mmCIF file of C-alpha atoms in Angstrom:
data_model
loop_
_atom_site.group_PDB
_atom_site.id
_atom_site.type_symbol
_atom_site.label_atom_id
_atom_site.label_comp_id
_atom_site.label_asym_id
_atom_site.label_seq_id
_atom_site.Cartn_x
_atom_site.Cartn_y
_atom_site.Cartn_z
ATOM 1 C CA UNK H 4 253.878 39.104 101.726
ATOM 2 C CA UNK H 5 251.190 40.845 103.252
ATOM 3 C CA UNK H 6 251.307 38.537 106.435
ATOM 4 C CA UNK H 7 255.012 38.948 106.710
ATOM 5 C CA UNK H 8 254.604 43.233 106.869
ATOM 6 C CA UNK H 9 251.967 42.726 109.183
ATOM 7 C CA UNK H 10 254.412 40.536 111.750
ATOM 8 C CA UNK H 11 257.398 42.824 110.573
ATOM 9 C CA UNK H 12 254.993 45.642 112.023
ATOM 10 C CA UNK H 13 254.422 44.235 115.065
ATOM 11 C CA UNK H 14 258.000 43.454 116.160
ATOM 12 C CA UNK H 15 259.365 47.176 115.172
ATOM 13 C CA UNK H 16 256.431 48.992 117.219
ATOM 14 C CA UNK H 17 257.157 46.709 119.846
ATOM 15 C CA UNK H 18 261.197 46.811 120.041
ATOM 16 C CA UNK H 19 260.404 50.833 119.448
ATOM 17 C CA UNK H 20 258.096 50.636 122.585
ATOM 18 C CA UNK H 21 260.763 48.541 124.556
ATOM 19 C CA UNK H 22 263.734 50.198 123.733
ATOM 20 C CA UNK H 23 261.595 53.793 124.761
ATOM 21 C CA UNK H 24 260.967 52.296 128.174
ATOM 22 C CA UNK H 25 264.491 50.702 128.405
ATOM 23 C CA UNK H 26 265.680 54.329 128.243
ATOM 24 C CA UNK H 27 263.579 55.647 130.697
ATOM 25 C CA UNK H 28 265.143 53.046 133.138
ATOM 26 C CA UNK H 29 268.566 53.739 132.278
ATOM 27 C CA UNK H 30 267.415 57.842 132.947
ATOM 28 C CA UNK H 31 266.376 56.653 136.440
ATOM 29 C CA UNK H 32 269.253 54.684 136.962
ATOM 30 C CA UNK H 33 271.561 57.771 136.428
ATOM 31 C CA UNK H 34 269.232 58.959 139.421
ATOM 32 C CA UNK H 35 271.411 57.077 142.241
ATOM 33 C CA UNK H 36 269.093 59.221 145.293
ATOM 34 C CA UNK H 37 265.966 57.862 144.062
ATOM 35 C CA UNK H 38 266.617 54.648 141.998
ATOM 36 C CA UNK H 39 269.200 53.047 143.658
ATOM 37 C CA UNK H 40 267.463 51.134 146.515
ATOM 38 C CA UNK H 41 265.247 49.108 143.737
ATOM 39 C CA UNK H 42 268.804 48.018 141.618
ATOM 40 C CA UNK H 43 268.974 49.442 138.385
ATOM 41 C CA UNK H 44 272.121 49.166 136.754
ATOM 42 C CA UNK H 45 273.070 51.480 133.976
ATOM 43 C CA UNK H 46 275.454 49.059 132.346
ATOM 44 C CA UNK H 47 272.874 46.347 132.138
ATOM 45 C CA UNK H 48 270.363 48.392 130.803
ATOM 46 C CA UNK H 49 272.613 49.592 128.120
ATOM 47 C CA UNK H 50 273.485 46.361 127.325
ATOM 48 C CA UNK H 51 269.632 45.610 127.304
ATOM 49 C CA UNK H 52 269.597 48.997 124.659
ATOM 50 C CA UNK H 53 272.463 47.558 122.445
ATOM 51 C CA UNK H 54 270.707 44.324 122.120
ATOM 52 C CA UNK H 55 267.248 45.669 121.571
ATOM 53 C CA UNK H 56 269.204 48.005 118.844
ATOM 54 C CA UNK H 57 270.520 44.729 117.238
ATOM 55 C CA UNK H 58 267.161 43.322 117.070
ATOM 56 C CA UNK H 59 265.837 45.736 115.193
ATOM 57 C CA UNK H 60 268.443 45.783 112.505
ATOM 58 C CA UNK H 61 268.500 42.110 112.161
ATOM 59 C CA UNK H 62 264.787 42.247 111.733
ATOM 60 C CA UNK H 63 265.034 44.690 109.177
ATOM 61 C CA UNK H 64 267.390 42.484 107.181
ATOM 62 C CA UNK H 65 265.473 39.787 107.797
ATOM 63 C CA UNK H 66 263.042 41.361 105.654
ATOM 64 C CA UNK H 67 265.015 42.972 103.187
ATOM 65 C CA UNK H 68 266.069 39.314 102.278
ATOM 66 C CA UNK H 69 262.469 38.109 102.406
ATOM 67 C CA UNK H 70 261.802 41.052 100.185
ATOM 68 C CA UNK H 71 264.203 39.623 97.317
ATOM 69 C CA UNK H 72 263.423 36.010 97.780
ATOM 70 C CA UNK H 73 259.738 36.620 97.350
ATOM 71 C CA UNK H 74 260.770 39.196 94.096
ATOM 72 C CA UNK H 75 263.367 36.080 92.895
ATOM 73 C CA UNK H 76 260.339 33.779 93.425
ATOM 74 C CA UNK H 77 257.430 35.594 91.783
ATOM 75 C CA UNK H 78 259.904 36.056 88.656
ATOM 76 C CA UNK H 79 261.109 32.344 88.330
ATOM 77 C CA UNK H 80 257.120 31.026 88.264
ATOM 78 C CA UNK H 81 256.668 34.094 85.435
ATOM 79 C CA UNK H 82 259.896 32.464 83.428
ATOM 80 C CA UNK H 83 258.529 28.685 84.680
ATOM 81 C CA UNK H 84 254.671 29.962 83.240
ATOM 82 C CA UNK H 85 255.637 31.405 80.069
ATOM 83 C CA UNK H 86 258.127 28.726 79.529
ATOM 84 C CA UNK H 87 255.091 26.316 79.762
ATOM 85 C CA UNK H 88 252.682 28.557 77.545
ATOM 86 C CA UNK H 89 255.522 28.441 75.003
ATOM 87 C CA UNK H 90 255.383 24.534 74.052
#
């Protein structure tokens, strides 16, 4: 469990980190004078922001589910354990 919070950690400060700097490009894209010679589109970029957004809700369901499973696992060894002790 411990190695799954510690990848879980990773991906959310880095799709936080990505989806700050994905804003700052859509901010200079809205800046037509100065941005518009290098190509930044503001649609794609929001697109880029939805699907970062996405991302980090699947991930977090991702481990909501891994969160049960493990709780359904570590209970059903108990029941299997004691069921053993018991004969």
């Amino acid at each position: 469990m411990v190695v799954i919070l510690i990848c879980f950690c990773c991906f959310d400060s880095g799709s936080e980190s990505l989806l700050y700097h994905l804003s700052e490009l859509k901010g200079m894209a809205s800046w037509k004078q100065k941005y518009e010679p290098l190509g930044l589109d503001a649609a794609g970029i929001e697109d880029a922001i939805t699907a970062v957004g996405s991302f980090i809700l699947k991930a977090n369901e991702l481990l909501q589910v891994i969160d049960s499973s493990m709780k359904n696992f570590k209970a059903f060894f108990r029941w299997l354990y004691v069921g053993k002790l018991s004969e």
